Coordinates of C-alpha atoms in Angstrom, one line a residue:
M1259 CA -8.1 15.0 31.1
A1260 CA -5.9 16.1 27.9
T1261 CA -3.1 18.3 27.9
D1262 CA -3.1 21.5 26.1
Q1263 CA -1.9 21.1 22.5
A1264 CA 1.4 22.8 21.5
R1265 CA 2.5 24.0 18.5
P1266 CA 6.7 24.0 17.6
S1267 CA 7.9 27.0 16.4
G1268 CA 6.9 25.9 12.6
G1269 CA 3.6 26.1 13.8
W1270 CA 2.4 22.4 13.4
P1271 CA 0.4 21.5 16.3
T1272 CA 1.5 18.5 18.6
F1273 CA 0.0 15.6 20.0
S1274 CA -0.8 15.9 23.3
T1275 CA -1.9 13.2 25.9
E1276 CA -4.4 12.4 28.3
T1277 CA -4.4 10.1 31.4
V1278 CA -7.1 6.9 31.0
P1279 CA -8.0 4.4 33.3
W1280 CA -7.4 0.8 32.8
E1281 CA -8.6 -2.3 34.5
P1282 CA -7.5 -5.3 32.4
A1283 CA -9.8 -8.4 32.5
D1284 CA -6.9 -10.6 34.3
A1285 CA -6.1 -8.6 36.7
G1286 CA -5.6 -11.0 39.3
Y1287 CA -4.2 -13.2 37.6
G1288 CA 0.2 -14.2 37.3
P1289 CA 3.0 -13.2 39.4
R1290 CA 2.2 -9.9 41.9
A1291 CA 5.2 -7.8 40.2
A1292 CA 3.6 -8.7 36.3
R1293 CA 0.3 -7.9 37.5
S1294 CA 1.3 -4.4 39.2
A1295 CA 2.8 -3.3 35.7
H1296 CA -0.8 -3.7 34.3
V1297 CA -2.7 -1.9 36.0
G1298 CA -3.9 1.7 36.9
P1299 CA -4.0 4.7 34.6
Y1300 CA -2.0 5.3 31.4
E1301 CA -1.3 8.0 29.0
A1302 CA -3.2 8.3 25.6
A1303 CA -1.9 10.4 22.9
V1304 CA -4.9 13.2 21.7
P1305 CA -5.0 13.8 18.1
P1306 CA -4.5 17.9 17.3
R1307 CA -7.0 19.7 14.8
I1308 CA -5.1 20.3 11.5
A1309 CA -7.7 21.1 9.1
D1310 CA -6.8 24.8 8.9
A1311 CA -2.9 24.2 10.5
P1312 CA -0.6 26.5 8.9
V1313 CA 2.2 24.1 6.4
H1314 CA 5.6 25.6 6.5
L1315 CA 7.9 23.7 4.6
P1316 CA 11.8 24.9 4.7
S1317 CA 12.6 25.8 1.0
A1318 CA 15.1 22.7 0.8
T1319 CA 11.9 20.6 1.6
A1320 CA 9.4 22.4 -0.7
A1321 CA 11.8 22.3 -3.4
L1322 CA 12.3 18.6 -2.8
V1323 CA 8.8 18.2 -3.2
A1324 CA 8.5 20.3 -6.3
E1325 CA 10.9 18.0 -7.9
A1326 CA 9.2 15.2 -6.7
S1327 CA 6.1 16.1 -8.0
A1328 CA 7.6 16.7 -11.5
E1329 CA 9.1 13.6 -11.8
V1330 CA 5.6 11.8 -10.7
A1331 CA 4.1 14.0 -13.6
R1332 CA 6.9 12.8 -16.1
F1333 CA 6.4 9.4 -15.5
D1334 CA 2.7 9.2 -15.6
G1335 CA 3.2 10.9 -18.7
E1336 CA 5.5 7.8 -19.9
T1337 CA 3.1 5.4 -19.0
H1338 CA -0.3 7.2 -20.5
A1339 CA 1.5 7.1 -23.5
A1340 CA 3.0 3.5 -23.9
T1341 CA 1.4 0.9 -26.0
T1342 CA 0.6 -1.8 -23.2
S1343 CA -0.5 -0.3 -19.8
F1344 CA 1.6 -1.2 -17.1
A1345 CA -0.6 0.4 -14.3
A1346 CA -2.0 -3.1 -13.2
L1347 CA 1.8 -4.6 -12.9
L1348 CA 3.0 -1.2 -11.2
L1349 CA -0.2 -1.5 -8.8
R1350 CA 0.5 -5.3 -7.6
T1351 CA 4.4 -4.2 -6.9
E1352 CA 3.0 -1.6 -4.8
A1353 CA 0.7 -3.7 -2.9
A1354 CA 3.5 -6.0 -2.3
S1355 CA 6.1 -3.6 -1.3
S1356 CA 3.3 -1.8 1.1
S1357 CA 3.2 -5.4 2.6
Q1358 CA 6.3 -6.0 3.3
I1359 CA 6.3 -3.0 4.8
E1360 CA 4.4 -4.7 7.9
N1361 CA 6.7 -7.8 7.3
L1362 CA 4.0 -9.5 5.1
T1363 CA 6.2 -10.9 2.2
S1364 CA 5.6 -13.4 -0.6
S1365 CA 6.9 -14.2 -4.1
P1366 CA 5.4 -12.6 -7.3
R1367 CA 4.2 -16.7 -8.0
A1368 CA 2.6 -17.0 -5.0
V1369 CA 0.7 -13.6 -4.6
A1370 CA -0.3 -14.1 -8.4
L1371 CA -1.5 -17.6 -7.8
A1372 CA -3.4 -16.4 -4.8
E1373 CA -5.4 -14.3 -7.0
L1374 CA -6.1 -16.9 -9.7
G1375 CA -8.2 -18.2 -6.3
R1376 CA -5.3 -20.7 -5.4
R1377 CA -5.6 -19.7 -1.8
G1378 CA -3.5 -21.3 1.3
R1379 CA -0.9 -19.1 2.0
A1380 CA -1.5 -16.2 4.5
N1381 CA 0.9 -13.6 3.1
A1382 CA -0.1 -13.9 0.0
D1383 CA -3.8 -14.1 0.2
E1384 CA -3.2 -10.8 2.4
I1385 CA -1.5 -9.2 -0.6
V1386 CA -4.1 -10.0 -3.0
A1387 CA -6.4 -8.0 -0.5
N1388 CA -4.1 -5.3 -0.4
V1389 CA -4.2 -5.0 -4.2
T1390 CA -8.0 -4.7 -3.9
A1391 CA -7.9 -2.2 -1.7
M1392 CA -5.5 0.0 -3.4
T1393 CA -7.7 -0.5 -6.6
L1394 CA -10.8 0.6 -4.9
A1395 CA -8.7 3.6 -3.4
L1396 CA -8.2 4.5 -7.0
Q1397 CA -11.9 4.3 -7.4
V1398 CA -13.5 6.3 -5.1
T1399 CA -10.9 9.5 -5.6
D1400 CA -14.2 11.6 -6.5
R1401 CA -15.1 11.6 -2.7
L1402 CA -12.2 11.3 -0.4
D1403 CA -14.1 11.2 2.9
G1404 CA -14.2 8.6 6.0
A1405 CA -16.5 6.7 3.7
A1406 CA -14.4 6.2 1.2
V1407 CA -11.3 5.3 3.8
L1408 CA -13.9 2.5 5.4
A1409 CA -14.5 1.2 2.0
M1410 CA -10.7 0.3 1.5
H1411 CA -10.1 -1.1 4.9
H1412 CA -13.0 -3.1 4.2
A1413 CA -11.4 -4.4 1.2
L1414 CA -8.5 -4.9 3.1
M1415 CA -9.4 -6.8 6.1
I1416 CA -12.8 -8.7 5.2
G1417 CA -11.4 -12.0 4.7
H1418 CA -8.9 -11.7 7.8
L1419 CA -10.7 -9.6 10.1
P1420 CA -14.3 -9.5 9.1
A1421 CA -15.7 -8.3 12.1
A1422 CA -13.4 -5.2 12.3
A1423 CA -13.4 -4.9 8.2
G1424 CA -14.5 -1.4 7.5
H1425 CA -15.4 0.0 10.8
W1426 CA -13.7 2.3 13.3
R1427 CA -12.0 0.6 16.2
D1428 CA -14.0 0.4 19.4
Q1429 CA -10.9 -0.8 21.4
Q1430 CA -7.6 0.7 22.2
V1431 CA -4.8 0.0 20.4
W1432 CA -1.0 0.5 20.8
I1433 CA 2.4 -0.2 19.3
G1434 CA 5.0 -2.0 21.5
G1435 CA 5.1 -3.4 24.4
T1436 CA 3.0 -6.3 25.2
S1437 CA -0.7 -7.6 24.1
R1438 CA -1.4 -7.3 27.6
S1439 CA -2.0 -3.8 28.3
P1440 CA -0.8 -0.2 26.9
H1441 CA 1.5 0.3 29.9
G1442 CA 5.0 0.2 28.5
A1443 CA 4.2 0.8 24.6
A1444 CA 5.8 2.9 22.7
Y1445 CA 3.0 4.5 21.4
V1446 CA -1.0 4.4 22.6
A1447 CA -3.1 5.7 20.1
P1448 CA -6.0 8.3 20.8
V1449 CA -8.9 6.3 22.6
H1450 CA -11.4 4.9 20.5
H1451 CA -14.1 7.7 21.0
R1452 CA -11.9 9.9 19.0
V1453 CA -11.1 8.5 16.3
P1454 CA -14.3 9.4 14.2
E1455 CA -14.3 13.2 15.3
A1456 CA -10.4 12.8 14.3
M1457 CA -11.0 11.4 11.2
D1458 CA -13.7 14.0 10.4
D1459 CA -10.7 16.7 10.9
L1460 CA -8.4 14.6 8.7
T1461 CA -11.0 14.6 5.9
A1462 CA -11.5 18.2 5.7
F1463 CA -7.5 18.8 5.9
M1464 CA -7.3 16.5 2.8
A1465 CA -10.1 18.9 0.9
R1466 CA -7.4 21.3 1.4
D1467 CA -6.4 23.0 -2.0
D1468 CA -3.6 25.4 -0.7
V1469 CA -1.1 22.7 0.1
P1470 CA 1.2 21.0 -2.3
L1471 CA -0.4 17.8 -3.0
L1472 CA 2.5 15.4 -2.4
A1473 CA 3.1 17.1 0.8
Q1474 CA -0.3 17.2 1.8
A1475 CA -0.8 13.3 1.0
A1476 CA 2.5 12.4 3.1
L1477 CA 0.7 14.8 5.9
T1478 CA -2.3 13.2 5.6
H1479 CA -0.6 9.6 6.2
A1480 CA 1.1 10.7 9.0
Q1481 CA -1.9 12.1 10.6
F1482 CA -3.6 9.0 9.9
E1483 CA -1.2 6.6 11.0
A1484 CA -1.1 8.6 14.1
I1485 CA -4.8 8.4 14.8
H1486 CA -4.8 4.2 14.1
P1487 CA -8.4 4.1 13.5
F1488 CA -8.6 0.4 13.0
P1489 CA -7.6 -2.5 15.1
D1490 CA -5.3 -4.0 12.2
G1491 CA -4.8 -3.0 8.6
N1492 CA -3.8 0.8 9.6
G1493 CA -0.2 1.0 7.6
R1494 CA -1.5 -0.5 4.6
T1495 CA -4.9 1.5 4.2
G1496 CA -3.0 4.7 5.0
R1497 CA -0.6 4.0 1.9
A1498 CA -3.6 3.3 -0.3
L1499 CA -5.2 6.5 1.1
L1500 CA -1.8 8.4 -0.2
H1501 CA -2.4 7.2 -3.6
A1502 CA -6.1 8.1 -3.6
Q1503 CA -4.8 11.9 -3.0
L1504 CA -2.3 11.9 -5.8
R1505 CA -5.3 10.3 -8.2
H1506 CA -8.0 12.9 -6.8
G1507 CA -5.7 15.7 -6.9
G1508 CA -4.8 15.0 -10.7
L1509 CA -1.1 14.3 -10.0
T1510 CA -1.6 10.9 -11.4
R1511 CA -4.1 10.2 -14.1
E1512 CA -2.7 6.6 -15.0
A1513 CA 0.5 5.5 -13.0
I1514 CA 0.8 4.0 -9.9
V1515 CA 3.7 5.3 -7.9
P1516 CA 5.3 2.7 -5.8
V1517 CA 6.1 5.2 -3.1
S1518 CA 6.1 1.9 -0.7
A1519 CA 9.1 0.4 -2.6
G1520 CA 11.1 3.7 -1.8
L1521 CA 9.8 3.5 1.7
L1522 CA 11.3 -0.2 1.8
T1523 CA 15.2 0.7 1.3
D1524 CA 15.0 2.3 4.9
T1525 CA 11.8 1.3 6.8
D1526 CA 13.6 2.5 10.2
R1527 CA 13.9 5.9 8.8
Y1528 CA 10.3 5.7 7.9
F1529 CA 9.0 4.7 10.9
Q1530 CA 11.2 7.5 12.8
A1531 CA 9.5 10.2 10.4
L1532 CA 6.1 9.0 11.4
T1533 CA 7.1 9.4 15.4
A1534 CA 8.9 12.6 15.0
Y1535 CA 5.2 13.7 13.2
R1536 CA 3.8 13.6 16.7
D1537 CA 6.1 16.0 18.0
G1538 CA 5.0 18.6 15.3
D1539 CA 7.9 17.2 12.6
V1540 CA 6.3 18.2 9.8
E1541 CA 9.8 18.0 7.3
A1542 CA 10.6 14.6 8.3
V1543 CA 7.7 12.8 6.7
V1544 CA 7.0 15.0 4.1
T1545 CA 11.2 14.4 2.5
E1546 CA 10.7 10.5 3.2
V1547 CA 8.3 10.6 1.0
A1548 CA 9.4 12.9 -1.6
Q1549 CA 12.7 11.2 -1.9
A1550 CA 11.2 7.6 -1.7
V1551 CA 9.3 8.7 -5.3
F1552 CA 12.8 9.0 -7.0
P1553 CA 14.6 5.2 -6.0
A1554 CA 10.4 4.1 -6.7
L1555 CA 10.5 5.4 -10.3
A1556 CA 13.8 4.5 -11.2
S1557 CA 12.9 0.7 -10.3
S1558 CA 9.7 1.0 -12.0
R1559 CA 11.1 2.5 -15.4
R1560 CA 13.7 -1.1 -15.1
L1561 CA 10.8 -3.3 -14.6
I1562 CA 9.0 -1.4 -17.4
A1563 CA 12.1 -1.8 -20.0
D1564 CA 12.6 -5.3 -18.4
V1565 CA 8.8 -6.3 -19.5
T1566 CA 8.4 -4.4 -22.8
E1567 CA 11.8 -6.2 -23.9
A1568 CA 10.5 -9.7 -22.6
R1569 CA 7.5 -8.5 -24.8
A1570 CA 9.2 -7.9 -27.9
A1571 CA 11.2 -10.9 -27.8
W1572 CA 7.8 -13.2 -27.5
G1573 CA 6.8 -11.4 -30.8
E1574 CA 9.6 -12.5 -32.7
R1575 CA 8.6 -16.2 -31.3
I1576 CA 4.9 -16.5 -31.5
R1577 CA 3.6 -18.6 -34.3
A1578 CA -0.4 -17.3 -35.0
R1579 CA -1.9 -15.0 -37.3
R1580 CA -2.0 -11.7 -36.6
G1581 CA -5.5 -10.7 -34.4
A1582 CA -5.0 -14.1 -33.1
A1583 CA -6.1 -14.6 -29.5
A1584 CA -2.6 -15.4 -28.6
W1585 CA -1.3 -12.1 -29.2
A1586 CA -3.8 -10.7 -26.7
L1587 CA -2.8 -13.3 -24.5
A1588 CA 0.8 -12.2 -24.3
D1589 CA -0.2 -8.6 -23.5
L1590 CA -2.4 -9.9 -20.5
V1591 CA 0.8 -11.7 -19.0
T1592 CA 2.8 -8.7 -19.0
T1593 CA 0.3 -7.6 -16.0
R1594 CA -1.3 -11.2 -14.6
P1595 CA 1.9 -13.0 -15.4
V1596 CA 0.0 -16.1 -13.9
V1597 CA -3.2 -17.2 -15.8
D1598 CA -5.5 -20.1 -16.3
A1599 CA -7.8 -21.1 -19.1
R1600 CA -10.7 -19.5 -17.4
L1601 CA -8.9 -15.9 -16.7
A1602 CA -7.7 -16.0 -20.1
A1603 CA -11.0 -16.6 -21.8
E1604 CA -12.8 -14.0 -19.0
R1605 CA -9.9 -11.6 -20.1
L1606 CA -9.6 -12.1 -23.8
G1607 CA -13.9 -12.4 -24.3
V1608 CA -13.1 -15.7 -25.7
S1609 CA -14.2 -19.5 -25.1
T1610 CA -12.2 -21.6 -23.1
V1611 CA -11.3 -23.8 -25.6
N1612 CA -9.9 -20.8 -27.6
A1613 CA -8.2 -19.7 -24.5
Q1614 CA -6.5 -22.9 -24.3
L1615 CA -5.5 -22.7 -27.7
A1616 CA -4.1 -19.2 -27.3
I1617 CA -1.9 -20.7 -24.0
D1618 CA -0.5 -23.6 -25.9
R1619 CA 0.4 -21.3 -28.8
L1620 CA 2.6 -19.3 -25.7
V1621 CA 3.7 -22.8 -24.6
E1622 CA 5.0 -23.5 -28.2
A1623 CA 6.8 -20.1 -28.4
G1624 CA 8.6 -20.5 -24.6
V1625 CA 6.4 -17.5 -23.4
L1626 CA 4.5 -19.6 -20.7
E1627 CA 5.3 -22.9 -18.9
Q1628 CA 3.1 -24.7 -16.7
I1629 CA 3.1 -24.9 -12.9
G1630 CA 3.6 -27.9 -11.9
H1631 CA 2.4 -31.5 -14.0
G1632 CA -1.0 -32.0 -13.2
T1633 CA -3.9 -32.6 -16.4
R1634 CA -6.5 -30.6 -14.3
D1635 CA -7.0 -27.2 -12.9
R1636 CA -3.8 -26.3 -14.8
V1637 CA -2.1 -23.0 -14.3
W1638 CA 0.5 -21.4 -16.7
Q1639 CA 3.2 -18.7 -15.8
A1640 CA 5.3 -16.0 -17.5
G1641 CA 8.9 -16.7 -16.0
D1642 CA 9.9 -13.2 -17.6
V1643 CA 7.6 -11.5 -16.2
L1644 CA 7.9 -12.7 -12.7
A1645 CA 11.7 -13.0 -13.0
A1646 CA 11.4 -9.0 -13.7
M1647 CA 9.2 -8.7 -10.6
E1648 CA 11.5 -10.6 -8.5
R1649 CA 14.1 -7.8 -9.6
F1650 CA 11.9 -5.2 -8.6
A1651 CA 11.5 -6.6 -5.7
D1652 CA 14.9 -7.2 -4.8
R1653 CA 15.8 -3.2 -6.1
S1654 CA 13.5 -2.1 -3.4
H1655 CA 15.8 -3.7 -0.3
R1656 CA 19.0 -1.7 -1.7
R1657 CA 19.8 1.7 -1.0
T1658 CA 20.8 3.8 -3.9
W1659 CA 19.8 7.0 -3.3

């Protein structure tokens, strides 16, 4: 039976617990002491209803949210006005940063190679899947509901956990402890049959228009992570959902704000805020997300400046007539820094032969260099852009605020 939901002084409901029986499949195997530690009932979380819960933020937190929101809107205007759209580049950096929070790391070059279909490095492949999930998240912003969340998860996990991709979980999950049972876990998520109703309630909360959007997105994210509706991929799906909300609510039109890069500066504090949320503390997670905006945007502006500077330098070295495919390719590699002739032809709308000519022009100008020395299935990289992305990743791990 579930315990009564409580509301702290601020009015936000806390997660309660319920006692659930547990009978492991291997109950009779192993040392007696170990067996006894993994049998019997356990306590699972029970998500409160938040669809109509009052949101009260301290004045300092509300001011921080307003300032961060204004900064997001300002940045969105800057990138919208740019002659070259950096949305694709920012999306890739955010997908990589979100994956890093889950300890999935890979170099920008390895990720770019995976995007070309050069598979084999598991982390890079998963980060590419996260790019796909975030891209989809920004395409379904007209209908932020359970189906949209399932679609994001499907895009993320279809290549890595196909049986569960795009489906609410049908098993108990927990964080910490051992894989044998939820006994001793740091957090035991709600039992699976509570997930659909809890997600319906969360969808209703997302539809509200009386909560500052950035704070609403942070609270949605925290509630989503506590529900833990999937057996894997919850963190990355939840952060993709955060971006979908910002786009759905109109705070961003073009830009991707790499909030995950800001959260990377202190992941322990981020996870502590998610834990505190379950006890009714809304201030901590809202503060974390709002504060993450500032280092994320400062680093993004530096990334854009670095790539813009590189692009300007290329323009002085490229020897091709104006309007030639080489110039369009130079723009392409500012956001897709690893290319082959097939991708170049597809994106530039030219034949493979003309795409190869454009690549050759950029090689001559020192913009591109071939990866490896093969003569078949060749791939080229824009080292200046990859270096800028590496510097972005390095800054994400430094606490500067």
